[in-house]
Tab-separated table of C-alpha atoms in Angstrom:
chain	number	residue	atom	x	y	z
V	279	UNK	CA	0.000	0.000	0.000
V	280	UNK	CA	2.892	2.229	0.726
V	281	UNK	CA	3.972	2.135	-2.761
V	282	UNK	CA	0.272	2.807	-4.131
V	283	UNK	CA	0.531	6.160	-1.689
V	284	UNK	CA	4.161	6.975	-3.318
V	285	UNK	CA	2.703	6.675	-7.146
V	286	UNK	CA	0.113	8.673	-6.206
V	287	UNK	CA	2.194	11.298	-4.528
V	288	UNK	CA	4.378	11.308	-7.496
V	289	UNK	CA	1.710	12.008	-9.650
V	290	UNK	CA	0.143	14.361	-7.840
V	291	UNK	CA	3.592	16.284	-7.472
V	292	UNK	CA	3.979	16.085	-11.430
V	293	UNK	CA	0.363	17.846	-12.319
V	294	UNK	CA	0.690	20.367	-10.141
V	295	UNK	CA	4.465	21.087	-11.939
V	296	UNK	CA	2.255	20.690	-15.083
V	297	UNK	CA	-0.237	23.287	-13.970
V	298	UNK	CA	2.214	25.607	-12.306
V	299	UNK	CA	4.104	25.639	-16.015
V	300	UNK	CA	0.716	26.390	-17.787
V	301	UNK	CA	0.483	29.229	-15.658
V	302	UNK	CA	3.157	30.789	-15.978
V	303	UNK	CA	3.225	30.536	-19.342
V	304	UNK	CA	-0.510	32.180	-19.299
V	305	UNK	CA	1.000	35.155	-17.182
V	306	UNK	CA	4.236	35.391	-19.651
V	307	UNK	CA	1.356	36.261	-22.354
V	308	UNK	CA	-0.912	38.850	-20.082
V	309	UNK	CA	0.076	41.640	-22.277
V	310	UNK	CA	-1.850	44.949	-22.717
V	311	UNK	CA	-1.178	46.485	-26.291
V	312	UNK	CA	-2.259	49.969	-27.011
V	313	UNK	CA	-2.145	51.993	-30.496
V	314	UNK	CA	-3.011	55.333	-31.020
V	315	UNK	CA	-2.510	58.056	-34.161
V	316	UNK	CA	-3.257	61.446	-33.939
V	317	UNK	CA	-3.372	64.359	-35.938
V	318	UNK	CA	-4.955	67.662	-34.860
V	319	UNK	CA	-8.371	66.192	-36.825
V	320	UNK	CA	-7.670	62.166	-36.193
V	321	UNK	CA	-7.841	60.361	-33.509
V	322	UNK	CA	-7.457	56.018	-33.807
V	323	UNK	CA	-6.933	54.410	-30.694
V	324	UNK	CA	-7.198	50.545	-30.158
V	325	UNK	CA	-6.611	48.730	-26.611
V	326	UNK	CA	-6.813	44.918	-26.353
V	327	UNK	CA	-5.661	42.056	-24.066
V	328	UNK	CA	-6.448	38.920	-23.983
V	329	UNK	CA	-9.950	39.085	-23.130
V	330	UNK	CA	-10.922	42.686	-25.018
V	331	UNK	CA	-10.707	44.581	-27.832
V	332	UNK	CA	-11.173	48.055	-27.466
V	333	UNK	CA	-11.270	50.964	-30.252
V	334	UNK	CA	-11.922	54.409	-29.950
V	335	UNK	CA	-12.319	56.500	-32.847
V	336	UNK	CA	-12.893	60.161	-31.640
V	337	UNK	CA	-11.130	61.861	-29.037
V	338	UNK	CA	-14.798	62.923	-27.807
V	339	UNK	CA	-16.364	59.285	-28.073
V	340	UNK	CA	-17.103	56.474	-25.901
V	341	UNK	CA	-14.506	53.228	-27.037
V	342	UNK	CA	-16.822	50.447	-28.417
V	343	UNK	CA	-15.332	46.814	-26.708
V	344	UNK	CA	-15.860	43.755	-27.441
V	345	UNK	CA	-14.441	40.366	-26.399
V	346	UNK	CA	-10.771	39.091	-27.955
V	347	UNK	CA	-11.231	35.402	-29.515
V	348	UNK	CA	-8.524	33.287	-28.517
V	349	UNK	CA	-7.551	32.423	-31.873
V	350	UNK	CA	-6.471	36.282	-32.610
V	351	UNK	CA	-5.233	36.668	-28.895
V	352	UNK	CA	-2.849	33.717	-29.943
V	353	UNK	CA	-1.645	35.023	-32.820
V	354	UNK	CA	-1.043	38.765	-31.846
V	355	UNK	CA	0.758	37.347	-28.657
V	356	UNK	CA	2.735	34.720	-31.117
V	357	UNK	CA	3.701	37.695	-33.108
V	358	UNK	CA	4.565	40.120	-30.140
V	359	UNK	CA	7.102	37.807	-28.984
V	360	UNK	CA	9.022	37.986	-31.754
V	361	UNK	CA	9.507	41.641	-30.488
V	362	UNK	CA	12.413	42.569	-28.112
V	363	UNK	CA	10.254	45.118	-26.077
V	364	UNK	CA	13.639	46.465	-24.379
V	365	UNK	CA	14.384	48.348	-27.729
V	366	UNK	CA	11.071	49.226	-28.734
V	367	UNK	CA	11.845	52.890	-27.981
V	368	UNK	CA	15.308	52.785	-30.165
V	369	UNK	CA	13.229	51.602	-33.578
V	370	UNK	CA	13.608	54.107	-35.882
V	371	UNK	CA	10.395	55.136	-37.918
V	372	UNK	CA	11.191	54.508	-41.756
V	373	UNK	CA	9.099	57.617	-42.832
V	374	UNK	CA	8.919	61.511	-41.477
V	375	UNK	CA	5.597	62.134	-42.783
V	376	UNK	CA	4.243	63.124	-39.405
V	377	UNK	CA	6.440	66.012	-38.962
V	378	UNK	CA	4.837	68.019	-41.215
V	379	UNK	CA	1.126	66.708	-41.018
V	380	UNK	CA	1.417	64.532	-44.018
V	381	UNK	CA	0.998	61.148	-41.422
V	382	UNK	CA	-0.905	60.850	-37.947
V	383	UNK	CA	1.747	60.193	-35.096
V	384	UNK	CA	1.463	56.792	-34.269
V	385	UNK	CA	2.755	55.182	-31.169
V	386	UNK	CA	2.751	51.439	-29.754
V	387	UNK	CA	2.573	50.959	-25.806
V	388	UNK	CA	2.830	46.855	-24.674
V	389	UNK	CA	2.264	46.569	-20.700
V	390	UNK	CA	3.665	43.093	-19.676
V	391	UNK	CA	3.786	42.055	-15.652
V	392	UNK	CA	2.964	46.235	-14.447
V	393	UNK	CA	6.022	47.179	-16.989
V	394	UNK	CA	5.439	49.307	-19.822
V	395	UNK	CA	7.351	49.561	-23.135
V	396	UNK	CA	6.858	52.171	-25.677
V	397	UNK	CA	7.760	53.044	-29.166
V	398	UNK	CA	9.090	56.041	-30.400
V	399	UNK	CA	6.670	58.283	-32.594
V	400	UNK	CA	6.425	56.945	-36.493
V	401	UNK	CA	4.156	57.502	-38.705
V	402	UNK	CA	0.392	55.784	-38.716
V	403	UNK	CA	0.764	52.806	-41.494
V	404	UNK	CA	4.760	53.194	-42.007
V	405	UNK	CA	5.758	51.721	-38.437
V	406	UNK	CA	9.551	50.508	-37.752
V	407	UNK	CA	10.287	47.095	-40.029
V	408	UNK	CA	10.170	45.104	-36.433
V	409	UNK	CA	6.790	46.145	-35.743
V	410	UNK	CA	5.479	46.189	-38.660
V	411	UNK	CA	3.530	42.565	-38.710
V	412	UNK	CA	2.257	43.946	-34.836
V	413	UNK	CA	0.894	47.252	-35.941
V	414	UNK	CA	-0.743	45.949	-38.963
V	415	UNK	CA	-2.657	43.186	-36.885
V	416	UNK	CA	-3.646	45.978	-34.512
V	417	UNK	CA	-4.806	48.195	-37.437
V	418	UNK	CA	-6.553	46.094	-38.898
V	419	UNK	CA	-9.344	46.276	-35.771
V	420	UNK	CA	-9.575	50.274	-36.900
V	421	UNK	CA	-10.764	49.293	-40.329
């Protein structure tokens, strides 16, 4: 009987390693993304983790949520960690549009574990080549 007890210890030991794994790797993903342009007469703002999408298209408006499927959580967060968020302020913007009104400003804020990383200004569709696959998942919401 003592060995019965010991398997069942053992297995007891090795799904609660399994479920302590699965949730850290849930918390390594709890990322909050926001992206906003702006222009004196535009205003695009989208906010989404994993369990919202939120998008705000007027400075003046109310954002209009609505729940984030899994399947595009998934792929936003498989994207996003393809990103080194430590240099996400040294990307340089491809484009200068936005410094003389030709481009909204655009800007990319990730929140991971109460930290927050964000991007230098570039402009709205033209972001830095390492955020590009990112932004245009995100911009694709504002459509």
């Amino acid at each position: 009987t003592k060995e019965c007890d010991n398997k069942k210890v053992l297995n007891d030991t090795k799904k609660s390693e399994v479920t302590n794994i699965q949730n850290s790797q849930m918390q390594q993903k709890d990322y909050i993304l926001e992206y906003s342009a702006i222009t004196r007469g535009t205003f695009k703002e989208i906010i989404i983790n994993s369990s919202s999408i939120s998008i705000k298209k007027d400075r003046n408006s109310k954002p209009v949520t609505k729940e984030c499927p899994n399947k595009i959580w998934s792929n936003i967060t498989k994207t996003l960690d393809e990103v080194d968020l430590s240099k996400l302020a040294d990307l340089k913007a491809p484009t200068q549009k936005r410094t003389y009104d030709a481009a909204a400003h655009a800007l990319l804020k990730v929140t991971v574990h109460g930290e927050t990383y964000t991007s230098a200004s570039f402009d709205h569709g033209f972001p830095p080549e390492e955020i590009k696959v990112l932004c245009d998942k995100l911009t694709e919401f504002l459509e």
